[in-house]
mmCIF file of C-alpha atoms in Angstrom:
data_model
loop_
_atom_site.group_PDB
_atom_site.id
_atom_site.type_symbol
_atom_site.label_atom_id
_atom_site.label_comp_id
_atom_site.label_asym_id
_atom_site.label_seq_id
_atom_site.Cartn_x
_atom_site.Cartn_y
_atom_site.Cartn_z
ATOM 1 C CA UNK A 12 -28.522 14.428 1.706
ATOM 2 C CA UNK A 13 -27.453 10.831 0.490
ATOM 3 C CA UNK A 14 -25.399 12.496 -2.712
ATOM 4 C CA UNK A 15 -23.778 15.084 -0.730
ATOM 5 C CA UNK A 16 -23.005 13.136 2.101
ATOM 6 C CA UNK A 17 -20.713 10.932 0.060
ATOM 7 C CA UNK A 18 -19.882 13.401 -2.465
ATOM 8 C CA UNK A 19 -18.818 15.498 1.011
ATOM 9 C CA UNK A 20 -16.653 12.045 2.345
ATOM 10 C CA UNK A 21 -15.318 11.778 -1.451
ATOM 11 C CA UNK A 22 -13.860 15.377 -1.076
ATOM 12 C CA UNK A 23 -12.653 14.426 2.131
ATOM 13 C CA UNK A 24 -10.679 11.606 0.674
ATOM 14 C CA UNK A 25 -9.384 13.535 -1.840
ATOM 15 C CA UNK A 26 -7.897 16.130 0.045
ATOM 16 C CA UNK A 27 -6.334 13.847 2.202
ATOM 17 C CA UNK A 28 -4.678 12.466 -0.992
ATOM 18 C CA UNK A 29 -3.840 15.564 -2.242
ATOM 19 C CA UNK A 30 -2.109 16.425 0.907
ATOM 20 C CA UNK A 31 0.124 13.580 1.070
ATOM 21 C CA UNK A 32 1.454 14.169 -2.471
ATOM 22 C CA UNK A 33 2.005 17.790 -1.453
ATOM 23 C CA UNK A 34 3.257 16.718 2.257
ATOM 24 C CA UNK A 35 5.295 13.253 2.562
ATOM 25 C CA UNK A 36 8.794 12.583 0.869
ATOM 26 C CA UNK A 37 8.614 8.675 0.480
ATOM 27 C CA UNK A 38 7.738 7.636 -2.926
ATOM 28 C CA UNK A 39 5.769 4.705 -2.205
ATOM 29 C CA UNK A 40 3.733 6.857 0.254
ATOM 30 C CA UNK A 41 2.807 9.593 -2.384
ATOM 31 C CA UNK A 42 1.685 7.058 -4.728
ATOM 32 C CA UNK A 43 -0.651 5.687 -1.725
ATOM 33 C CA UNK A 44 -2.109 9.245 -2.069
ATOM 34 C CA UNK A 45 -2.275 9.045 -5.685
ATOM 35 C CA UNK A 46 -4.703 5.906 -4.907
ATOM 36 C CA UNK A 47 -6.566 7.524 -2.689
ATOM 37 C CA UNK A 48 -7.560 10.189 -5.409
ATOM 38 C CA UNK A 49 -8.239 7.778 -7.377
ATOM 39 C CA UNK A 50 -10.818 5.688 -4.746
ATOM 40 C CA UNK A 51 -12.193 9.188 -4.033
ATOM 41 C CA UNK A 52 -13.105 10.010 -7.942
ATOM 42 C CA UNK A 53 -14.356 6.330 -7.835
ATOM 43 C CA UNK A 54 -16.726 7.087 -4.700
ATOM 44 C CA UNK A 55 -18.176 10.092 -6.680
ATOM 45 C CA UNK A 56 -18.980 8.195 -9.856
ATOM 46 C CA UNK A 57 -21.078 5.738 -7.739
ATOM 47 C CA UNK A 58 -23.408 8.420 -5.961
ATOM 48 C CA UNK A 59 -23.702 10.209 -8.919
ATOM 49 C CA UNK A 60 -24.449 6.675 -10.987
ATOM 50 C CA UNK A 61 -27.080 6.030 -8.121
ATOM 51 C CA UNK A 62 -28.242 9.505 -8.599
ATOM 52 C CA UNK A 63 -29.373 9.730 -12.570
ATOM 53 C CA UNK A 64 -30.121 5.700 -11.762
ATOM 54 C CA UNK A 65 -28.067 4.058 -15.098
ATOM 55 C CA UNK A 66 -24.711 2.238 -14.425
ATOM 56 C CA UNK A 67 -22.385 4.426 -16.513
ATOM 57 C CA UNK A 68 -21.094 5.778 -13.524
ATOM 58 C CA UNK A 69 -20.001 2.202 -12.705
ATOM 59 C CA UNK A 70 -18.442 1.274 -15.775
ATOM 60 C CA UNK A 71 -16.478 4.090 -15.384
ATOM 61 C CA UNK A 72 -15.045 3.564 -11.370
ATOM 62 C CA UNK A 73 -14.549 0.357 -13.107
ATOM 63 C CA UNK A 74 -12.601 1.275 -16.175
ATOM 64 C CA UNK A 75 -10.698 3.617 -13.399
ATOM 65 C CA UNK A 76 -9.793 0.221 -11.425
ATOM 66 C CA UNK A 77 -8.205 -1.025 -14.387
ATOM 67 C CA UNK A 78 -6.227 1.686 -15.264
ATOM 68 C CA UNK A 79 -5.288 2.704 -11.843
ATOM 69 C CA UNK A 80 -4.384 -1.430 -11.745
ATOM 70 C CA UNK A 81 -2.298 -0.640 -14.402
ATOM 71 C CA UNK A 82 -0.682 2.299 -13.500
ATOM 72 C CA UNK A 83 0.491 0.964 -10.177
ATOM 73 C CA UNK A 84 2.216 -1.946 -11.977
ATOM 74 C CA UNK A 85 4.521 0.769 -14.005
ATOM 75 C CA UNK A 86 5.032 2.963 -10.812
ATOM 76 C CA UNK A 87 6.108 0.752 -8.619
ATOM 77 C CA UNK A 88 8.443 -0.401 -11.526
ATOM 78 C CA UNK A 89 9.878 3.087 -11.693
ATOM 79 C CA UNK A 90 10.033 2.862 -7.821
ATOM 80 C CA UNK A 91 11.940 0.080 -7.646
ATOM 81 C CA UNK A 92 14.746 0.610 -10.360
ATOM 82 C CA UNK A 93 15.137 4.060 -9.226
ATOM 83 C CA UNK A 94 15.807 2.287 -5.583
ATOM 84 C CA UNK A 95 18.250 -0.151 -7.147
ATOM 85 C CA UNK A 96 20.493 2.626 -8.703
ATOM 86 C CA UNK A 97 20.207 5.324 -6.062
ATOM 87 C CA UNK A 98 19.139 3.578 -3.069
ATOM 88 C CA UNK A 99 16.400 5.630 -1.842
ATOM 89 C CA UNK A 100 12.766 5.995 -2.125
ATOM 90 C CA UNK A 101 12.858 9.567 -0.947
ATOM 91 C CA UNK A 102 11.620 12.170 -3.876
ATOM 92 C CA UNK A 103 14.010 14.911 -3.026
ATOM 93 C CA UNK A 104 16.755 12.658 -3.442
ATOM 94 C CA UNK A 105 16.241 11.612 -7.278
ATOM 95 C CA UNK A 106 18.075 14.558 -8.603
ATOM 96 C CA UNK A 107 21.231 13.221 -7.598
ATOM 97 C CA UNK A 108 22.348 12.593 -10.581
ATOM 98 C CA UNK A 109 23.150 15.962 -10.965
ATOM 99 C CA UNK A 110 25.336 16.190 -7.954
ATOM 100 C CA UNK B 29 -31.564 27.091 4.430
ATOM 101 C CA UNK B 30 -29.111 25.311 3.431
ATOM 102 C CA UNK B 31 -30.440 23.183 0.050
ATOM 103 C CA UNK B 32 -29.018 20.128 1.601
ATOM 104 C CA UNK B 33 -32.528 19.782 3.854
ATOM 105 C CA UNK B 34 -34.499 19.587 0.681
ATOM 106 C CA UNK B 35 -37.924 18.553 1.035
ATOM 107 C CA UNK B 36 -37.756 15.598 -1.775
ATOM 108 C CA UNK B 37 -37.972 11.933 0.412
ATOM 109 C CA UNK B 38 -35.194 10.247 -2.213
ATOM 110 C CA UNK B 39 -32.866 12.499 -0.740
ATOM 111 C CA UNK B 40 -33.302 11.417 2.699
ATOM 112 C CA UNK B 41 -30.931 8.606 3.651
ATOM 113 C CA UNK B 42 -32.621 5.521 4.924
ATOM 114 C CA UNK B 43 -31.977 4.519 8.432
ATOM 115 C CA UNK B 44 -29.873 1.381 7.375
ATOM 116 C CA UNK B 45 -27.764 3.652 4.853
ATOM 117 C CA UNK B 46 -26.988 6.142 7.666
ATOM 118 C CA UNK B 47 -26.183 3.717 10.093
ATOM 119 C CA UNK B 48 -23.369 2.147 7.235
ATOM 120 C CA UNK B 49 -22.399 5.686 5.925
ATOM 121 C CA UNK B 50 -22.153 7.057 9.933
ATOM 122 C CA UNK B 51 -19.848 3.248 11.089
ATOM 123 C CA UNK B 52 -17.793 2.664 7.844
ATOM 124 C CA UNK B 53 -17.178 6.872 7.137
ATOM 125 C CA UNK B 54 -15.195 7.820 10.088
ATOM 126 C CA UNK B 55 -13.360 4.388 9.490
ATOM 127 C CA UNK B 56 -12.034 5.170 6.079
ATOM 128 C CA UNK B 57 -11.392 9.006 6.662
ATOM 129 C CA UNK B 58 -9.335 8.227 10.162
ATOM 130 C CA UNK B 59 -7.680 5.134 7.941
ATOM 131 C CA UNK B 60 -6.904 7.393 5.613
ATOM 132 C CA UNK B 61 -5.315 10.442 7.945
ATOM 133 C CA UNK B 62 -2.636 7.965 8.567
ATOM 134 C CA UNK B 63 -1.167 8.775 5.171
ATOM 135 C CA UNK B 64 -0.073 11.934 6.618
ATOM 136 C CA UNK B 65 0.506 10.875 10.003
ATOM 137 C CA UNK B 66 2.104 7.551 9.993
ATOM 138 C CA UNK B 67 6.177 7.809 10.151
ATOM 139 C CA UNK B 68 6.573 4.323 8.722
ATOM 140 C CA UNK B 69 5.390 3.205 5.270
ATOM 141 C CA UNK B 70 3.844 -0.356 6.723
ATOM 142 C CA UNK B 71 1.675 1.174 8.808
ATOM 143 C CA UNK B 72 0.522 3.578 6.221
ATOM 144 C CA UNK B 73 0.297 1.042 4.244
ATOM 145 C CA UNK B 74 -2.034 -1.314 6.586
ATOM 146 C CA UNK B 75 -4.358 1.771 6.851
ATOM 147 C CA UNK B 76 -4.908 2.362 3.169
ATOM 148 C CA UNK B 77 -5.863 -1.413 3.416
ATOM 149 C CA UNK B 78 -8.685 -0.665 5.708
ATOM 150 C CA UNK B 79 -9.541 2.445 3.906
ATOM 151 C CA UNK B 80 -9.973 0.434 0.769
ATOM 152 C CA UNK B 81 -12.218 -2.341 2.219
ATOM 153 C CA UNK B 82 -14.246 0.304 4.309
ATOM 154 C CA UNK B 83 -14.789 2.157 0.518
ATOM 155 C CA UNK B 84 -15.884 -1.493 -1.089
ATOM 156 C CA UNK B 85 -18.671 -1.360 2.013
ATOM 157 C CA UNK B 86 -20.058 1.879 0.791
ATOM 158 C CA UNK B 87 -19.972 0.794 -2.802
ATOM 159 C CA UNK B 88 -22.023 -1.634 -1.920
ATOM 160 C CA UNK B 89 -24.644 0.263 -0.043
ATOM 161 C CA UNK B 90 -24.767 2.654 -3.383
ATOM 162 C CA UNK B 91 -26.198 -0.287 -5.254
ATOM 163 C CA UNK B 92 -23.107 -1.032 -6.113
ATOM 164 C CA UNK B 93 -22.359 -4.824 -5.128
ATOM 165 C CA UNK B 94 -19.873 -5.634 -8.101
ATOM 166 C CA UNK B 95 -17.852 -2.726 -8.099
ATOM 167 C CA UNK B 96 -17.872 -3.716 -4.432
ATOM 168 C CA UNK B 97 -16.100 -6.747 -5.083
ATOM 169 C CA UNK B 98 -13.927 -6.370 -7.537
ATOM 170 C CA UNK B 99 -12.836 -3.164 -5.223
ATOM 171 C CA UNK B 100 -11.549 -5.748 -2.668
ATOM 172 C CA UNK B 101 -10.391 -7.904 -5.337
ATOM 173 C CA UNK B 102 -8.535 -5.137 -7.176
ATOM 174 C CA UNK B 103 -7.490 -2.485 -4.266
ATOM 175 C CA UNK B 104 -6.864 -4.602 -1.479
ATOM 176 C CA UNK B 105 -5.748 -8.280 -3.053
ATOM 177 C CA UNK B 106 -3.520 -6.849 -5.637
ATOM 178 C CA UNK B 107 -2.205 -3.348 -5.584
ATOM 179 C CA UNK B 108 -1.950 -2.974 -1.844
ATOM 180 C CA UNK B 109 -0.246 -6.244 -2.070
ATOM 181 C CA UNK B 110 1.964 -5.099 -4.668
ATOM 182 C CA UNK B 111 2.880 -1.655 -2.533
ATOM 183 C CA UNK B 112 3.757 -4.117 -0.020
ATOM 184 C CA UNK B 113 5.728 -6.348 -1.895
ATOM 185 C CA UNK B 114 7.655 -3.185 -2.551
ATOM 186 C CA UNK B 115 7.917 -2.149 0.561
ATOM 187 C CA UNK B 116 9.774 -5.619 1.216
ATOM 188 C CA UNK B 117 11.948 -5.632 -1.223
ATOM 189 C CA UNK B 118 13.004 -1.576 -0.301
ATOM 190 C CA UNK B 119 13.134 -2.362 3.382
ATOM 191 C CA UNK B 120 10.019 -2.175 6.013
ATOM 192 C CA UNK B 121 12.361 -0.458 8.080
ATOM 193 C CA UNK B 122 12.585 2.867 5.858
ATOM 194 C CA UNK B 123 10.396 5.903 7.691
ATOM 195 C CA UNK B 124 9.901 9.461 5.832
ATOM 196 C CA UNK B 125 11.833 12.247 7.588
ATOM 197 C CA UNK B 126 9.470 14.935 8.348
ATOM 198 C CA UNK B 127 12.599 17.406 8.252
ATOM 199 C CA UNK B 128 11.380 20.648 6.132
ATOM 200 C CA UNK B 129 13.949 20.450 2.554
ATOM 201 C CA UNK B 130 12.175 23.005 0.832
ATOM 202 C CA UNK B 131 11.682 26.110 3.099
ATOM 203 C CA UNK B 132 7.946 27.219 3.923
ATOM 204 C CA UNK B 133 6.613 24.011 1.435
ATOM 205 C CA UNK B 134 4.483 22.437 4.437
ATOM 206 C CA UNK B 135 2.892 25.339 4.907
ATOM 207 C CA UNK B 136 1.981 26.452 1.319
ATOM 208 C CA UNK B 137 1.403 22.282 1.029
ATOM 209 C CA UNK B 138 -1.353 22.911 3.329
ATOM 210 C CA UNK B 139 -2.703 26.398 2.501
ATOM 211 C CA UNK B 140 -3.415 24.513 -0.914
ATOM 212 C CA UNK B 141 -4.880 21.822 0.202
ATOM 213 C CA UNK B 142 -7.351 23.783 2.600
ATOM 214 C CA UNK B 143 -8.137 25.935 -0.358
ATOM 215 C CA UNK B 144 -9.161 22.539 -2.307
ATOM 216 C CA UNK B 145 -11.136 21.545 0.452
ATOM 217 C CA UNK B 146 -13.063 24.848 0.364
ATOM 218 C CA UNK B 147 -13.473 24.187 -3.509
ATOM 219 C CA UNK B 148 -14.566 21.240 -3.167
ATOM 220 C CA UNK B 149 -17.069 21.212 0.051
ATOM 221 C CA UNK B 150 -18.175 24.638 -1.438
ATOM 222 C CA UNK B 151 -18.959 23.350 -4.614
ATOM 223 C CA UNK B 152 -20.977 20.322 -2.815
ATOM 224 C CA UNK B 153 -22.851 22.362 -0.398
ATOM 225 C CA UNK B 154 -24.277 24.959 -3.189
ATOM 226 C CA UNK B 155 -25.269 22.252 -5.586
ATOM 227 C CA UNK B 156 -28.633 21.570 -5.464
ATOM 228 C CA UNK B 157 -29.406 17.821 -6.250
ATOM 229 C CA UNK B 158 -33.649 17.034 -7.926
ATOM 230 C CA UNK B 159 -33.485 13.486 -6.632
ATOM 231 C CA UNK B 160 -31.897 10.124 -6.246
ATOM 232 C CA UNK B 161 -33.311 8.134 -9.210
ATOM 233 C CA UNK B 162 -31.737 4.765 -7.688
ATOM 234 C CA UNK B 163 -30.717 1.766 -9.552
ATOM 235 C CA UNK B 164 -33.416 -0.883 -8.878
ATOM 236 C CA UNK B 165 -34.523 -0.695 -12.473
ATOM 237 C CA UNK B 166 -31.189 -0.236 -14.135
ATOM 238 C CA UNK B 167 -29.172 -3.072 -12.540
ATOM 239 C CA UNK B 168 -32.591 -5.416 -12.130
ATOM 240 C CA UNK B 169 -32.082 -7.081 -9.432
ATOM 241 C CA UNK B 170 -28.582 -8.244 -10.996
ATOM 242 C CA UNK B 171 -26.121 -6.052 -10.923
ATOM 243 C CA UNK B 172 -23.232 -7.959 -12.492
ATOM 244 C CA UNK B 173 -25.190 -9.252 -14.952
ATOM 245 C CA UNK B 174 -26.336 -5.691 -16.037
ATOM 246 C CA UNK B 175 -22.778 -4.115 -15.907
ATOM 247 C CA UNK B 176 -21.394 -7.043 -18.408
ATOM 248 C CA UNK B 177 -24.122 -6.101 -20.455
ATOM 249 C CA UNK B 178 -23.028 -2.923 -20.804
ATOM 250 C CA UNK B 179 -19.357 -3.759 -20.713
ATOM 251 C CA UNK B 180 -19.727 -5.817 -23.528
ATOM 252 C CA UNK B 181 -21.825 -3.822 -25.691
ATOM 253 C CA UNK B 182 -21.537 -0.223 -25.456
ATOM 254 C CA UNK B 183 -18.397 -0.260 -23.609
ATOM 255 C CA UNK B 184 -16.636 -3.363 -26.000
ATOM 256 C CA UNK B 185 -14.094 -1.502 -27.773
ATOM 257 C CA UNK B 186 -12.996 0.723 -23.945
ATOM 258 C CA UNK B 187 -12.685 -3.007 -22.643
ATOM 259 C CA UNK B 188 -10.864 -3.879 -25.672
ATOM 260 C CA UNK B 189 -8.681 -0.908 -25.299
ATOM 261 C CA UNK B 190 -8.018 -0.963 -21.407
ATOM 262 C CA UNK B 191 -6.749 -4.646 -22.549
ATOM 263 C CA UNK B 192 -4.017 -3.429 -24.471
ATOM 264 C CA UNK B 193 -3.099 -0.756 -21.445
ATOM 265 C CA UNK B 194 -2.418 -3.552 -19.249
ATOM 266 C CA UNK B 195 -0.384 -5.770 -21.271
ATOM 267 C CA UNK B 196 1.765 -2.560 -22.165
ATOM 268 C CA UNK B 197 1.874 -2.120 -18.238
ATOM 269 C CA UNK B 198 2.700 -5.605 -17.951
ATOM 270 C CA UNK B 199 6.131 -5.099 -20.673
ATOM 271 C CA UNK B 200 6.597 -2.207 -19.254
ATOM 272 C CA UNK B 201 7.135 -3.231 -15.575
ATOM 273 C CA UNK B 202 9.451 -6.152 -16.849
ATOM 274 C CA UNK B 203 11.069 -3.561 -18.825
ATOM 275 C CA UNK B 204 11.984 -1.059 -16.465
ATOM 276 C CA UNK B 205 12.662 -3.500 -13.673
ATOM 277 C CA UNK B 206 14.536 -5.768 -16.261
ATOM 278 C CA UNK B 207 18.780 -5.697 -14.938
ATOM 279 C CA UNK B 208 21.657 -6.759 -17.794
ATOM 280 C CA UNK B 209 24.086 -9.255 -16.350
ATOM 281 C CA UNK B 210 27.405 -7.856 -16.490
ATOM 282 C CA UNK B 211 28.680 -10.326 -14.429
ATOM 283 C CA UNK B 212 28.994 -14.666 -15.342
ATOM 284 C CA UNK B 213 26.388 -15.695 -13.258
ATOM 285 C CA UNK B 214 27.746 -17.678 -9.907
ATOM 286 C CA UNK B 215 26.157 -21.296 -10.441
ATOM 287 C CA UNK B 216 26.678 -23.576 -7.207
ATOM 288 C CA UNK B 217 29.341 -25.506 -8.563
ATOM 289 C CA UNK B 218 31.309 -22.512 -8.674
ATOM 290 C CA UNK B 219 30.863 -21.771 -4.729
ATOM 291 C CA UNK B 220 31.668 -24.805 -3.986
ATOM 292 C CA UNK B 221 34.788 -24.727 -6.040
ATOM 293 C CA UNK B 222 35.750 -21.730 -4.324
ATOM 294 C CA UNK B 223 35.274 -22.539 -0.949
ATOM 295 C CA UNK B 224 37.610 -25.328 -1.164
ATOM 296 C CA UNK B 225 40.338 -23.111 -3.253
ATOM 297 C CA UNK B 226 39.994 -20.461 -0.059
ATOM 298 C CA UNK B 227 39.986 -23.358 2.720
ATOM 299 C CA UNK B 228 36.891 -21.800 3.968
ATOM 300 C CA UNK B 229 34.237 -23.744 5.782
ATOM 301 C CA UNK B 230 34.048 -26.921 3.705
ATOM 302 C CA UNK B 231 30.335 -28.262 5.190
ATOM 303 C CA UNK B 232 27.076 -26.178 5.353
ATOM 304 C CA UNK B 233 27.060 -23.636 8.333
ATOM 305 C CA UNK B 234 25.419 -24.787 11.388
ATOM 306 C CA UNK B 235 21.761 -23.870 11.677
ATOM 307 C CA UNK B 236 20.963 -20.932 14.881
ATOM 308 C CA UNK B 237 20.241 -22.773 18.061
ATOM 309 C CA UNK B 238 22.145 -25.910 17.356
ATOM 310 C CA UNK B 239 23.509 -27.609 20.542
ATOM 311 C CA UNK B 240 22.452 -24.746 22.351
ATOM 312 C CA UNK B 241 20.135 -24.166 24.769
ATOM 313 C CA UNK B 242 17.137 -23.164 22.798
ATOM 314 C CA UNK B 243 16.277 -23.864 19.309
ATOM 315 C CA UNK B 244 15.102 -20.227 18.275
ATOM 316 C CA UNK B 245 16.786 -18.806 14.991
ATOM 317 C CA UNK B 246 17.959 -16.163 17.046
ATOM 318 C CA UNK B 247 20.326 -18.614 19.256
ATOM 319 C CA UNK B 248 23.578 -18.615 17.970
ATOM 320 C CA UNK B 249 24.872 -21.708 17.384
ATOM 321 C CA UNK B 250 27.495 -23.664 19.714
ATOM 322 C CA UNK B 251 30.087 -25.775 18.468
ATOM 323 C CA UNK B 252 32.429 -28.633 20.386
ATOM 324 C CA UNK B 253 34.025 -26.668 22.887
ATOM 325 C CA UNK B 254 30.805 -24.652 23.841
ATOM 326 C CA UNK B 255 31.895 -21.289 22.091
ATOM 327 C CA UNK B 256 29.383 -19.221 20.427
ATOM 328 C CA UNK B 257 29.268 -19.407 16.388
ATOM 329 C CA UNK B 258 28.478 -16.001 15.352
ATOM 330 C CA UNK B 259 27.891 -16.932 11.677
ATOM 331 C CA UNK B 260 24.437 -19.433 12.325
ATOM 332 C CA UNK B 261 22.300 -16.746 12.978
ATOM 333 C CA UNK B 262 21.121 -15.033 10.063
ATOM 334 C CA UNK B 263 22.368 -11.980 8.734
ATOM 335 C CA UNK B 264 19.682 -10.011 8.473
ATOM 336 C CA UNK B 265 19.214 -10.360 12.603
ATOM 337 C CA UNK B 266 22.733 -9.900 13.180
ATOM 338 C CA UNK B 267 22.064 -6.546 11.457
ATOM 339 C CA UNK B 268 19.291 -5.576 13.380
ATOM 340 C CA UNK B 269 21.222 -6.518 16.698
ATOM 341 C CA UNK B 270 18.368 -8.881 17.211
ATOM 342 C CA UNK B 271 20.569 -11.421 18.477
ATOM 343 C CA UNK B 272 20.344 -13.442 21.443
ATOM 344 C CA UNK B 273 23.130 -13.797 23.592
ATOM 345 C CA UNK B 274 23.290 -16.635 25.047
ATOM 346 C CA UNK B 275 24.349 -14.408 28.209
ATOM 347 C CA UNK B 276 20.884 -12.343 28.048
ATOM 348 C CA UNK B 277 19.134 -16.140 27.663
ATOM 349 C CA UNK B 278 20.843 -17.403 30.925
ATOM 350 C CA UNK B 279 19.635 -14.733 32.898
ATOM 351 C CA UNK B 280 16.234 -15.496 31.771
ATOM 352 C CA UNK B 281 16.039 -18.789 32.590
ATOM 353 C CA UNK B 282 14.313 -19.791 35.605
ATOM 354 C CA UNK B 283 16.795 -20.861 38.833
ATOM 355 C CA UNK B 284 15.636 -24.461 39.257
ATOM 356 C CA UNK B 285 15.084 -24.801 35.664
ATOM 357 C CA UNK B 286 19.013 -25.540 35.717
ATOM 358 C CA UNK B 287 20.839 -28.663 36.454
ATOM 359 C CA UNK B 288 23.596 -27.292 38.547
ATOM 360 C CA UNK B 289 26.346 -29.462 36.576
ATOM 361 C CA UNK B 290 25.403 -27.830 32.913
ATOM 362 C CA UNK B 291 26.530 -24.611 33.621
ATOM 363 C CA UNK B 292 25.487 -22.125 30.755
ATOM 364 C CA UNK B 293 28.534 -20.801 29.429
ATOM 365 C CA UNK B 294 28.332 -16.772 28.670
#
């Protein structure tokens, strides 16, 4: 069972991700979640890269690093100017602009 | 029978495996719960920590020891530091209301995500799996050495490309965080020309605790005539109402502890 097991605690992970983006209201939290996916996806690659025994798996939980690396530098951005011009982090209150 | 109990031995998990899958699992999936548990964003925030170092332990019991590192390198040293960082600069204090906007969402949230988990654990428990072919003879005993082999020949031009993704990210965070001055920027020599012009106070505040009884920052100041100066403590614990009143720190103080000529003035 050494694949499923962490291919079972991957889906696990990734659930619990989904969930949050679903469930909480604060920003910064969701994008936790986001991360979380991403870890999750990166858990899978390993067992299956220790499964067929070559390391593209690897490269590729490490190309996701990078981008998720990347992508957290840009969100955050977002995060924070949206904070500076309406003062919230909360994601039902960014369409006040229309209000 | 379920095909997870197939007979092949490379399957089976080895005692030491189990024993680091069975500590470090529970850890990260508990860790992780607190993203939908925890009111305040720190705390989540501390968990995912844990859930990311507990993850670069199992990397490195799937053969996996750079990957490993770089997880705690990447995950926890620079993007959990970076939602922190955030965090600071939004407020620690800010908590998520749980209070239902959308009517029936939470409930439809989680119908959706229980059907994923049913994907996803169904998909895992029908899948049959030959073997576990291991990495001994791919990584060679050297695991980072093989992965930069491989990162810098067959995977040279996605390196090169993932290169140009973060220096984009890089613009594009100065960008978007990036602020036009409207304003002539206030230089010291202006505040201090203004402070004279308004007759305000002329020499730097006094610092929290001074002549006081106690030297904490959150001991207002005294000045000649023993009356409490509101202004040394700092702003951000006036705000909180973390201030200590000189009152509150009198009662506190131990009887004999005393001289019964300094009296400690409310």
């Amino acid at each position: 069972m050494t694949v499923s097991a962490y291919l079972l605690l991957a889906s696990v992970l990734f659930v619990i991700g989904t969930a949050t983006v679903l469930l909480r209201r604060n920003s910064i939290i969701v994008f936790m979640g986001i991360e979380l996916m991403l870890n999750a996806a990166n858990l899978a690659f390993l067992a299956f890269s220790r499964m067929w025994g070559n390391l593209d798996g690897q490269l590729a939980a490490f190309f996701v690093m990078v981008v998720a690396a990347a992508e957290v530098v840009v969100g955050l951005a977002i995060i924070v100017s949206l904070f500076r011009t309406r003062r919230t982090v909360s994601v039902d209150d960014e369409n006040l602009m229309r209000h | 029978m379920s095909p997870l109990a197939a007979g092949d031995p490379s399957l089976v998990m080895s005692v030491s495996e189990q024993v680091l899958f069975w500590t470090v699992g529970p850890i990260v999936v508990i860790a992780a719960s607190a993203l939908l548990f925890a009111k305040r964003a720190v705390v989540t925030a501390c968990s995912v920590m844990v859930t990311m170092v507990g993850l670069a332990f199992l990397y490195v019991g799937l053969e996996a020891p750079f990957l490993g590192v770089v997880q705690v390198v990447v995950y926890t040293g620079a993007i959990m530091m970076l939602f922190v960082f955030v965090l600071m600069l939004v407020g620690v204090d800010i908590s998520d209301s749980f209070i239902e906007t959308i009517r029936g969402q939470r409930w439809l949230s989680l119908l959706l995500a229980l059907g994923l988990a049913a994907v996803l654990g169904g998909a895992v428990w029908r899948a049959s799996f030959s073997g576990v072919a291991g990495l001994a003879q791919a990584s060679g005993g050297n695991n980072p050495g093989a992965v930069a082999e491989l990162l810098f020949s067959d995977y040279a031009f996605t390196l090169e490309v993932t290169g140009c993704l973060l220096v984009i990210a890089a613009i594009g965070a100065v960008v978007l965080t990036h602020r036009v001055r409207l304003t002539a920027k206030v230089t010291q020599a202006d505040r201090a020309r203004r402070r004279v012009r308004d007759g305000l106070h002329l020499t730097p505040p006094p610092a929290p605790g001074n002549y006081a009884r106690h030297n904490a920052a959150d001991v207002p100041a005294l000045d000649a005539s023993g009356q409490v100066i509101e202004d040394s403590v700092p702003e951000v614990l006036r705000m909180r109402g973390q201030v200590h009143s000189l009152h509150g720190l009198a009662q506190d103080l131990v009887p004999g502890d005393v001289p019964p000529d300094e009296e400690v003035k409310p």
